[in-house]
Structure formats: C-alpha cells, structure tokens
PDB file of C-alpha atoms in Angstrom:
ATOM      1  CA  UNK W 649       0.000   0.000   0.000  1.00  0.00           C
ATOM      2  CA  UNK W 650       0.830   3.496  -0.778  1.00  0.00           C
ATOM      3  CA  UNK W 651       1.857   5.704   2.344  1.00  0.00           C
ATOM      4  CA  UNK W 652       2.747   8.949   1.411  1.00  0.00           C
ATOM      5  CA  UNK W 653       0.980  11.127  -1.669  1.00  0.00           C
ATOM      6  CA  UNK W 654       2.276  13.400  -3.503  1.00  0.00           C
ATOM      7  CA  UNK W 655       0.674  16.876  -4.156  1.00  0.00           C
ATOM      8  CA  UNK W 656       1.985  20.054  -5.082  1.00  0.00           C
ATOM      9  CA  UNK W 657       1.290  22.088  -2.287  1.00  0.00           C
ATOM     10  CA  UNK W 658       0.209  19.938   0.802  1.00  0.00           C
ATOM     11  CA  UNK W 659       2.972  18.129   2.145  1.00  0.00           C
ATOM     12  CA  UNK W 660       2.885  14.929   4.197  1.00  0.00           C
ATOM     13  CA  UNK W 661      -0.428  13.768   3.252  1.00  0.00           C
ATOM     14  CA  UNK W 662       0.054   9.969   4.892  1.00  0.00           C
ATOM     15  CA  UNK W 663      -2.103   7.256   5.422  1.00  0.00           C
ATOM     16  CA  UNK W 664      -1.284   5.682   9.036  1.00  0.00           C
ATOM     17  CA  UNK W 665      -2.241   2.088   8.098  1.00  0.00           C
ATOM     18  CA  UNK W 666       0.186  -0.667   8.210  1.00  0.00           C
ATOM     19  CA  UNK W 667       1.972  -0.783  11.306  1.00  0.00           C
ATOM     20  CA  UNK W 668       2.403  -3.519  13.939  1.00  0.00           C
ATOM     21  CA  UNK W 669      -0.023  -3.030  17.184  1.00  0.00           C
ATOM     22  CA  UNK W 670       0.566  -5.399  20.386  1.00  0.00           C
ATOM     23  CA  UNK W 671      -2.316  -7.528  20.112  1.00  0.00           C
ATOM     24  CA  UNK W 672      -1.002  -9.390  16.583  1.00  0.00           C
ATOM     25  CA  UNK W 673      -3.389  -7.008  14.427  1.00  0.00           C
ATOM     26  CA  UNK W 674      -2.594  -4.058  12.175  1.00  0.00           C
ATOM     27  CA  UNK W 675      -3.398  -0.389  11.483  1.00  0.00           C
ATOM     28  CA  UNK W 676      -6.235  -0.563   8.720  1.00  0.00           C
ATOM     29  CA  UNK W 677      -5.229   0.985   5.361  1.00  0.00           C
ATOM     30  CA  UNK W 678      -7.196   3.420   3.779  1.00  0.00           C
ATOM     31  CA  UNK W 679      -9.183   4.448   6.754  1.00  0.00           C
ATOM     32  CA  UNK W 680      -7.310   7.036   8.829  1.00  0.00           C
ATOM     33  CA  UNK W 681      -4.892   9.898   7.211  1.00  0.00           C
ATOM     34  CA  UNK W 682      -2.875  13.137   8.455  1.00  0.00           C
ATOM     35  CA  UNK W 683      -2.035  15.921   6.404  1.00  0.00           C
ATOM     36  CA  UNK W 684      -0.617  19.618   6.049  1.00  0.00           C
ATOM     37  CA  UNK W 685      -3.427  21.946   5.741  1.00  0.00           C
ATOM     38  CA  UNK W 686      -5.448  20.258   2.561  1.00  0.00           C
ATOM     39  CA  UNK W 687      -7.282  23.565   1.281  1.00  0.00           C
ATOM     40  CA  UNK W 688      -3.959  23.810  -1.179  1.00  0.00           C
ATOM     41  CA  UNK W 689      -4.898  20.925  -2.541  1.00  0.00           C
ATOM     42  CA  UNK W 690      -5.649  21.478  -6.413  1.00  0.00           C
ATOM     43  CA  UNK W 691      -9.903  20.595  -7.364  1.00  0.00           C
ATOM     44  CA  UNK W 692      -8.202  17.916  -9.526  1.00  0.00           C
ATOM     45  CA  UNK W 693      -6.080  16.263  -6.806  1.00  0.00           C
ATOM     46  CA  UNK W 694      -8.891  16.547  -4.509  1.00  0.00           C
ATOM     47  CA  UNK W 695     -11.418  14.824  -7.174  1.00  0.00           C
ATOM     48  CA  UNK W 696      -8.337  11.808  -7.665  1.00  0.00           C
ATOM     49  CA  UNK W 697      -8.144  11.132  -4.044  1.00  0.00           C
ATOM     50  CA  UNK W 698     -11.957  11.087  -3.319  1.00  0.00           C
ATOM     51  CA  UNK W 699     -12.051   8.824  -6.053  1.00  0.00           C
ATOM     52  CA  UNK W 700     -10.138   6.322  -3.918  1.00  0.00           C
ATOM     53  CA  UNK W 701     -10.972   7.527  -0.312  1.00  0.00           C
ATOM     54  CA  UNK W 702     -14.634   8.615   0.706  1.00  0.00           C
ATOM     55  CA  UNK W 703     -13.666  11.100   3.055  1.00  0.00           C
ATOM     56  CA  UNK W 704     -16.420  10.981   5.865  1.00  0.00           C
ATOM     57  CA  UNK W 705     -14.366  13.931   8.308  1.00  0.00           C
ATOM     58  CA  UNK W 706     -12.044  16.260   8.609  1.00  0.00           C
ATOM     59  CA  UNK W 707     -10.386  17.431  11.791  1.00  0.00           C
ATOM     60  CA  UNK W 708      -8.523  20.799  11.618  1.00  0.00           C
ATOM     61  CA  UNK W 709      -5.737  21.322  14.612  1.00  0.00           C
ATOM     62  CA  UNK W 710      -5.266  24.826  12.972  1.00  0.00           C
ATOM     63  CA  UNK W 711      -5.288  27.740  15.632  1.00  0.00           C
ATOM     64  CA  UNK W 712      -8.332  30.364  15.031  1.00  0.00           C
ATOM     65  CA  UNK W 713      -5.873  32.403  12.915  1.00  0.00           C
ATOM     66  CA  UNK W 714      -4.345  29.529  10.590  1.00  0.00           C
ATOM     67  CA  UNK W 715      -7.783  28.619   9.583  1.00  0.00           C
ATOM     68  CA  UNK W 716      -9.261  31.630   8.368  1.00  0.00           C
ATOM     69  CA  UNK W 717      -7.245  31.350   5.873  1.00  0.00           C
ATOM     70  CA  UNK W 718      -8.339  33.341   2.050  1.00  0.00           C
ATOM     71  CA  UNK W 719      -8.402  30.266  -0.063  1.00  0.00           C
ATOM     72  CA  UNK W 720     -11.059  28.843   2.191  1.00  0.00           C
ATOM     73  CA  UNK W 721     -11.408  25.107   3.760  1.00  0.00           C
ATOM     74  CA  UNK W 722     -10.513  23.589   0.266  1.00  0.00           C
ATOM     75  CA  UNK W 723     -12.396  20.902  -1.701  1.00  0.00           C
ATOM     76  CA  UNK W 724     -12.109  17.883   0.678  1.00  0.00           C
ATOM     77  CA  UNK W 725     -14.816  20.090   2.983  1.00  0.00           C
ATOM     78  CA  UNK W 726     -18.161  20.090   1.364  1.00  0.00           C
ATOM     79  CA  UNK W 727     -21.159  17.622   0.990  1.00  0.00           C
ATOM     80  CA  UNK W 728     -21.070  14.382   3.206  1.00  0.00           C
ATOM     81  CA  UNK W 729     -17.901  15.385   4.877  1.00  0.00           C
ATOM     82  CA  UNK W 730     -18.156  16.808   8.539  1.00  0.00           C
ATOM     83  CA  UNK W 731     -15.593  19.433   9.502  1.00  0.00           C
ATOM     84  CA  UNK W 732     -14.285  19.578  13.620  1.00  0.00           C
ATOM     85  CA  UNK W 733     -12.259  22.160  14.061  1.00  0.00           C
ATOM     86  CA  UNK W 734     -10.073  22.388  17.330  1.00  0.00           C
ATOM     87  CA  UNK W 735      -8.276  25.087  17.161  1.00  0.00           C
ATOM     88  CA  UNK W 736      -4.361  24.612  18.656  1.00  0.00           C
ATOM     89  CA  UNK W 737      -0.685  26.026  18.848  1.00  0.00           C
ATOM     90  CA  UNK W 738       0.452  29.615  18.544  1.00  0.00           C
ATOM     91  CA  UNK W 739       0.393  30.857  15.183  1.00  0.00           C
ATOM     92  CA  UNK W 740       3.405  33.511  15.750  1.00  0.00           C
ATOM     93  CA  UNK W 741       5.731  29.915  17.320  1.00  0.00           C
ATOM     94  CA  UNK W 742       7.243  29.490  13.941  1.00  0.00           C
ATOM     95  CA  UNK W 743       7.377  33.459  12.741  1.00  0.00           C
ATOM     96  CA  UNK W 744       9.745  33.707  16.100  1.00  0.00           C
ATOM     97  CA  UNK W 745      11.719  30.638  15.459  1.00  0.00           C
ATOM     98  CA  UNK W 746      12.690  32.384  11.901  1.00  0.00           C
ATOM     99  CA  UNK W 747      13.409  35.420  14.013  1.00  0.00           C
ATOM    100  CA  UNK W 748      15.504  33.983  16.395  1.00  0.00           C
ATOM    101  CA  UNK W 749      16.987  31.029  14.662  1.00  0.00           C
ATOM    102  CA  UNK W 750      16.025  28.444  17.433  1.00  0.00           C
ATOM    103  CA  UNK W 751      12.799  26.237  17.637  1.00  0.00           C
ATOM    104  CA  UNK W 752      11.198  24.166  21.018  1.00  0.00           C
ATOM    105  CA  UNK W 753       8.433  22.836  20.134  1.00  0.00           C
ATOM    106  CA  UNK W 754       7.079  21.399  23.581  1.00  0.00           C
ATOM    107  CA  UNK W 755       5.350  18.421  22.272  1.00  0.00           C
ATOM    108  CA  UNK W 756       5.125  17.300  26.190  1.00  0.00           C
ATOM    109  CA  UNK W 757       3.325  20.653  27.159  1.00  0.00           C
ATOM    110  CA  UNK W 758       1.119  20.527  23.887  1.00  0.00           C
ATOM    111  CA  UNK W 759      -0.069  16.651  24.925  1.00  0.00           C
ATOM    112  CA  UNK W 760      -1.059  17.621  28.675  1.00  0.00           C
ATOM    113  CA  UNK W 761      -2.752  20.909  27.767  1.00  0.00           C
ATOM    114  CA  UNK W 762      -4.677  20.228  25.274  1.00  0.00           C
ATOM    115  CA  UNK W 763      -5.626  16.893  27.025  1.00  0.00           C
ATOM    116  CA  UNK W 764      -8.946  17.430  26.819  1.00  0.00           C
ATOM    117  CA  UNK W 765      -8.988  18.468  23.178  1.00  0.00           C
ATOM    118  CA  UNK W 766      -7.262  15.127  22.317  1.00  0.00           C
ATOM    119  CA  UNK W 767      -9.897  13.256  24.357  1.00  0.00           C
ATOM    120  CA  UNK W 768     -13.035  14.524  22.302  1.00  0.00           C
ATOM    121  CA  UNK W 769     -11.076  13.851  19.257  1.00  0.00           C
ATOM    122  CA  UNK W 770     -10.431  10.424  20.691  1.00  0.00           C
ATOM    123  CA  UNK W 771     -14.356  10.116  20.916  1.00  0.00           C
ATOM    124  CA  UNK W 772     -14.905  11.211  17.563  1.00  0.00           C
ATOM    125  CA  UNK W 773     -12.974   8.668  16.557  1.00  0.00           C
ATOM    126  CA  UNK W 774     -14.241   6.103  17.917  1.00  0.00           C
ATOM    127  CA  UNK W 775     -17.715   6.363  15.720  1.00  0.00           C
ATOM    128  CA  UNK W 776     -17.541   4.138  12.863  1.00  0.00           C
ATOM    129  CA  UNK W 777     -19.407   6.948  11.150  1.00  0.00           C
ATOM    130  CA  UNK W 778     -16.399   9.353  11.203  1.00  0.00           C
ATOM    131  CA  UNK W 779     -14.395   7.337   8.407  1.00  0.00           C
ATOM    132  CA  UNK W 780     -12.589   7.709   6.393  1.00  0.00           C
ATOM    133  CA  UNK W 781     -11.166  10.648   8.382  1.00  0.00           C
ATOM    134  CA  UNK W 782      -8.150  12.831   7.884  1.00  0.00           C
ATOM    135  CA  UNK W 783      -6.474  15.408  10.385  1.00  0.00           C
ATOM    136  CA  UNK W 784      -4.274  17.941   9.951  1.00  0.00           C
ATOM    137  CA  UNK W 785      -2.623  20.881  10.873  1.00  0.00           C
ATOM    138  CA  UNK W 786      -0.528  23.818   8.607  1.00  0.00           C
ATOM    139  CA  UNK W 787       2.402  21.642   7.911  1.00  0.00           C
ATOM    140  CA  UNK W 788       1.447  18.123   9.231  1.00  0.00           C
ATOM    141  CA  UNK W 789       3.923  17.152  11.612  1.00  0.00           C
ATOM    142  CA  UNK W 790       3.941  19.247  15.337  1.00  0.00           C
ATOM    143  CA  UNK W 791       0.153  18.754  16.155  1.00  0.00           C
ATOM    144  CA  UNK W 792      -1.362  16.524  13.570  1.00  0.00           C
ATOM    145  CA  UNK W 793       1.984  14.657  14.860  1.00  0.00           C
ATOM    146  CA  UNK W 794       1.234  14.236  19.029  1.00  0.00           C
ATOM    147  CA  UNK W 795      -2.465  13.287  17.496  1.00  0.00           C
ATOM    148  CA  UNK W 796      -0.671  10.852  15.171  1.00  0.00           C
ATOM    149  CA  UNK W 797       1.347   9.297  18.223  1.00  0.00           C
ATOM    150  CA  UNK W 798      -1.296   9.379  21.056  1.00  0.00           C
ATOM    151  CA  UNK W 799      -3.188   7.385  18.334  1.00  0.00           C
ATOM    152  CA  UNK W 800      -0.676   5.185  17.857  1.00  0.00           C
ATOM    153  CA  UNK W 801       0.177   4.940  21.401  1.00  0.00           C
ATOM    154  CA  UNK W 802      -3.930   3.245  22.588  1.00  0.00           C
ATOM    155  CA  UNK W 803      -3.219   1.128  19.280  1.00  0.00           C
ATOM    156  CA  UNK W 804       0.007  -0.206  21.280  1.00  0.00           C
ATOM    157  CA  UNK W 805       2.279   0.597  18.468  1.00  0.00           C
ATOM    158  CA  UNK W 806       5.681   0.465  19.979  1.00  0.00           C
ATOM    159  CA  UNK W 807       7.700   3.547  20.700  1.00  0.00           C
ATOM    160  CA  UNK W 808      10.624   3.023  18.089  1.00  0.00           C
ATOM    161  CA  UNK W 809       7.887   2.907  15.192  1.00  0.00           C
ATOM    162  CA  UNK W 810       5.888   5.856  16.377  1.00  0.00           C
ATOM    163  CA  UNK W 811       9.188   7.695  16.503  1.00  0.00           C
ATOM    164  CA  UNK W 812       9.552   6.699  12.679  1.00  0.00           C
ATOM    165  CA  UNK W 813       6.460   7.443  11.594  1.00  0.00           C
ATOM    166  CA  UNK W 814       7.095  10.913  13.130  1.00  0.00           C
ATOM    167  CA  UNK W 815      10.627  11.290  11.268  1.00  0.00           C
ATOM    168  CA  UNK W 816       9.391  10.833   7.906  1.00  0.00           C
ATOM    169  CA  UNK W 817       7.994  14.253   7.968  1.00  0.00           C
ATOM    170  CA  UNK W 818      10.769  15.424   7.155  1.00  0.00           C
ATOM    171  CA  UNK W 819      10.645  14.085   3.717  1.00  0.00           C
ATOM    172  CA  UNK W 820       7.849  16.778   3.285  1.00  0.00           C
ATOM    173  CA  UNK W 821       9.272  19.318   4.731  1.00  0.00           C
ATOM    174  CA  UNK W 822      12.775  18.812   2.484  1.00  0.00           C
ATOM    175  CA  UNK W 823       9.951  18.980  -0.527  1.00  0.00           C
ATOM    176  CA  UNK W 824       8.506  22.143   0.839  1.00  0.00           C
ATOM    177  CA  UNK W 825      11.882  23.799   1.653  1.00  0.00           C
ATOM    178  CA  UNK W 826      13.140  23.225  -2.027  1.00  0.00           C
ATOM    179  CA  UNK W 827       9.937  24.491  -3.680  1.00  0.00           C
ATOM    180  CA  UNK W 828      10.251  27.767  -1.390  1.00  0.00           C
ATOM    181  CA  UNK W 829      13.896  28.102  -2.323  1.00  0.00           C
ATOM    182  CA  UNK W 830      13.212  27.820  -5.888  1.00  0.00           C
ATOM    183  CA  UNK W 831       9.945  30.400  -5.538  1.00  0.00           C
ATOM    184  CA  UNK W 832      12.462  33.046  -4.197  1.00  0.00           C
ATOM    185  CA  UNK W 833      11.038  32.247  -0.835  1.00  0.00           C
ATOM    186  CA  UNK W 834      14.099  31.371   0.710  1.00  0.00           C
ATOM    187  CA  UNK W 835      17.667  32.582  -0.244  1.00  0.00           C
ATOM    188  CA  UNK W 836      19.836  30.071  -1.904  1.00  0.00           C
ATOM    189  CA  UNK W 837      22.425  30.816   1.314  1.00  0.00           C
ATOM    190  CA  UNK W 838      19.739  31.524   3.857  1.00  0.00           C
ATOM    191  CA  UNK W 839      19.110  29.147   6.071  1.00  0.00           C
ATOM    192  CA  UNK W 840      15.663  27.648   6.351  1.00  0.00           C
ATOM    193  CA  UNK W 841      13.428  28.215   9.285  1.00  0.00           C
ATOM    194  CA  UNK W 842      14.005  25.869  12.024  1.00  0.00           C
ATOM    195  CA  UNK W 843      10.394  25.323  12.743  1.00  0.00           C
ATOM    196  CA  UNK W 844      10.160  23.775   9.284  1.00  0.00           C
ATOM    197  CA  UNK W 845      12.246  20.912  10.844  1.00  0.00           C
ATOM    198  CA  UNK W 846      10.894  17.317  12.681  1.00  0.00           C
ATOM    199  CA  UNK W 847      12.603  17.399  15.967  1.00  0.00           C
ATOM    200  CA  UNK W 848      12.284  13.682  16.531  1.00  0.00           C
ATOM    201  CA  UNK W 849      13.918  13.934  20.022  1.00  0.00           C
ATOM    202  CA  UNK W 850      11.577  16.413  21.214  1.00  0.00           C
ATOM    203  CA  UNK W 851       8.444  13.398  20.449  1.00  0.00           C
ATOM    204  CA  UNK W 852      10.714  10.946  22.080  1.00  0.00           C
ATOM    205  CA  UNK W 853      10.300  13.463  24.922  1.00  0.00           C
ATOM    206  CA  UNK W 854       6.685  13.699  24.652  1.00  0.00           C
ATOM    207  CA  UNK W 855       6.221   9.993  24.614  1.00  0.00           C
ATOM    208  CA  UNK W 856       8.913   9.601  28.069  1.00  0.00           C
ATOM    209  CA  UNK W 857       6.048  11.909  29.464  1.00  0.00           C
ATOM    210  CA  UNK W 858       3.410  10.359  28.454  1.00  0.00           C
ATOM    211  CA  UNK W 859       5.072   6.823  29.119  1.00  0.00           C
ATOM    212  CA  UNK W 860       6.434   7.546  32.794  1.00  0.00           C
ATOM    213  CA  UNK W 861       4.074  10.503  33.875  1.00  0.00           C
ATOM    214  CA  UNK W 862       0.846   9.190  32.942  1.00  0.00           C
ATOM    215  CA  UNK W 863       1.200   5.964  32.602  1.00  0.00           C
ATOM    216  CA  UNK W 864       0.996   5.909  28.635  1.00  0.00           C
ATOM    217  CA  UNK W 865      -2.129   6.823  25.616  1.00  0.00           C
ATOM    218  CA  UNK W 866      -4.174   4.361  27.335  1.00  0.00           C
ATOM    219  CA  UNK W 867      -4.319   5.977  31.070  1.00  0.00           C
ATOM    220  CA  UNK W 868      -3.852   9.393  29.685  1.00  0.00           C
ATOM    221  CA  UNK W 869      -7.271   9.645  28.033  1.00  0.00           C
ATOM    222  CA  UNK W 870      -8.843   7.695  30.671  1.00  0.00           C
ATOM    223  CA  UNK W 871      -7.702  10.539  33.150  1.00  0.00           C
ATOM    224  CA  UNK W 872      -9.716  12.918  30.946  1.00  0.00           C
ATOM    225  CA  UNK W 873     -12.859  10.992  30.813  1.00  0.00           C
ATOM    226  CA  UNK W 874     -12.612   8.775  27.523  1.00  0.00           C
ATOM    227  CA  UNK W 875     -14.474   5.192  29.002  1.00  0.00           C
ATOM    228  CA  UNK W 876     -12.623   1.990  28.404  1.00  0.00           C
ATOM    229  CA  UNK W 877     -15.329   1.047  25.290  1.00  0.00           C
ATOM    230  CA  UNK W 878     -14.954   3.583  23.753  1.00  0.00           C
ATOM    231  CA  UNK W 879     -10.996   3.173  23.302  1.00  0.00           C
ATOM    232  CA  UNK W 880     -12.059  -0.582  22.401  1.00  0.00           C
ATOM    233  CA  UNK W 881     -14.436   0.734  19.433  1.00  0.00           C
ATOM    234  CA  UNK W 882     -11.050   3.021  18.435  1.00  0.00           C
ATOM    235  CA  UNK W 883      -9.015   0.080  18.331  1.00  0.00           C
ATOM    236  CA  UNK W 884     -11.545  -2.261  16.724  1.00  0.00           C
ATOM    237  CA  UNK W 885     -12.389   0.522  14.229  1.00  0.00           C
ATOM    238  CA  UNK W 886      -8.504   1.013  13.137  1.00  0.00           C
ATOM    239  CA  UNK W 887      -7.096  -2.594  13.687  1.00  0.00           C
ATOM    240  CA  UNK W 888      -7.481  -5.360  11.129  1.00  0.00           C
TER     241      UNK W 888
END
C-alpha cells in the first residue's frame, strides 16, 4: 500500500495504516490519514483522491488564525464530509523561530494541555461513522503529529515505530523547503526556518512523558474521561 501522496502544495499527506499493534493485528489501510493543511490541494487532486478515499471527516488542529485562511477550507470540505475544528498552537511559534533562529516545540506541554482536546477527538474517533477521516494541521507534523502518536500509542504501536512514523515528515518538509527556495522564498544561502524541521527527540520526549508521567495513551485519556469502550471501538475501528 501506498503511504505517502504526492501533491503540489500539501505536504505529508500519509495514510497511518500498516503498522504492527501489540495484540497481533494491524493499522487498517485506507481508513485514517494526516495531512498539512489540505485547502492547497488542487480541485483535480482533490477529485483523484476522493475517487479512492470517501472522506467521511475532517479534523482541523489549525489555531483560530491559521484557519481563516483566504483560499477557504478547500475541496475535501463540502457535501457528506463533517468538519471539527479544534483550534491549537500559537500561530506567531514558527514566525519567532525564523526570528531567532532556534525552535522548542514542547510536544510534552502541547499533549497535557490540550488533554482534553485530544480526548473529544479520541471520541470522535471512535464512531464508525467518522471514516474515512483525515487530520491535519498547517504543515502536518507538530500537532497533527502528538495526534498521530497518542493514536498510535492506545493502538500499542511500539515507541521506536511511532518515533519513525514521526521522522518521515521530514521528507515533506525537504519537498517544501526546495519548492520555497526555488519560488524566491528562501535565499539560496539563507538558512531555512528551524520550525520547518521534525525534531524527533523532542516526540521521544513527549512519549517519556506520556510513558512515565501518565502511565501511557491508554491511562492518559482515561484521566480525561474517555471510558474503556470507547478506546475498544477506536481500536476495533482502526485494527485489522
């Protein structure tokens, strides 16, 4: 199966199917994506991948800001295809990394703040009715990337995958850089803003706080009120 697609302007459109979970079964194909924000994608790319995914939802990570964005919510948003939006991050995070030159992106405070957040999307996600489903955020790999792992994490995909999974963002964002060098975007000697980058140590991080502070995915959304059947549906839904 096909992982990554390739689109002009959105960048590490992934499906997250295929990887090991502890109970012998497997991440279902084709049912559960993450993305960079999708409303770049072209009416013609969006027409080729509906023809092989029927997109039931849509979850935008995008802070109030990022999403009122001029060219709209893009095609994938429209009839039969719910849009939750919950808004995260601080849009200005990666402006001040280019000022600066230095980038944190505190995956570990991002998890236990938004816990809540993550929870309801956790619920969402555990109605068959919400999939196909993609999420995403601008770029598709700090937020749409702690979603990516906590999701993992209930599946019981082990820690050196997740960590992986996380990494090959970077492919996308090596794409993106070169396409804004050759727009003029970036300076053939400048150097590239460090926010653009996939700090994999920083998720190992997140996922040693997760792991030893709250007892990992599972116990973490439990704390904030997602019930034991409904991370059974989330598991049953995604694992083949």
């Amino acid at each position: 199966m096909q992982r990554r697609f390739e689109f002009e302007q959105v960048y590490n459109f992934r499906d997250m199917g295929g990887y090991a979970a502890s109970d012998g079964r497997t991440v279902r194909w084709r049912w559960l994506f993450r993305s960079g924000e999708p409303q770049r994608l072209s009416e013609a790319e969006a027409q080729q991948l509906r023809g092989e995914v029927a997109l039931a939802t849509v979850i935008d990570l995008r802070s109030e800001g990022e999403a009122d964005h001029p060219r709209g919510l893009g095609p994938l948003v429209g009839d039969g295809v719910s849009r939750h939006h919950f808004p995260m991050g601080d849009p200005r995070s990666k402006y001040a990394a280019r000022e600066s030159g230095e980038w944190d992106p505190h995956y570990d405070n991002l998890l236990e703040e938004r816990g809540d957040e993550w929870a309801t999307i956790i619920r969402l996600l555990s109605d068959e009715a919400a999939y196909p489903a993609v999420f995403h955020c601008v770029t598709g790999k700090d937020r749409t990337g702690v979603l990516a792992s906590l999701i993992y994490g209930v599946l019981g995909v082990d820690e050196q995958t997740i960590l992986e999974d996380f990494g090959m963002s970077q492919l996308g964002m090596d794409r993106l850089v070169s396409d804004l060098r050759a727009r003029g975007k970036i300076g053939a000697d400048e150097q590239a803003n460090p926010a653009l980058g996939v700090p994999v140590p920083a998720m190992e991080h997140m996922l040693e706080v997760l792991r030893t502070r709250h007892g990992g995915a599972v116990d973490f959304l439990r704390a904030r009120g997602v019930s034991d059947d409904e991370l059974q549906r989330l598991t049953d839904l995604l694992l083949e």
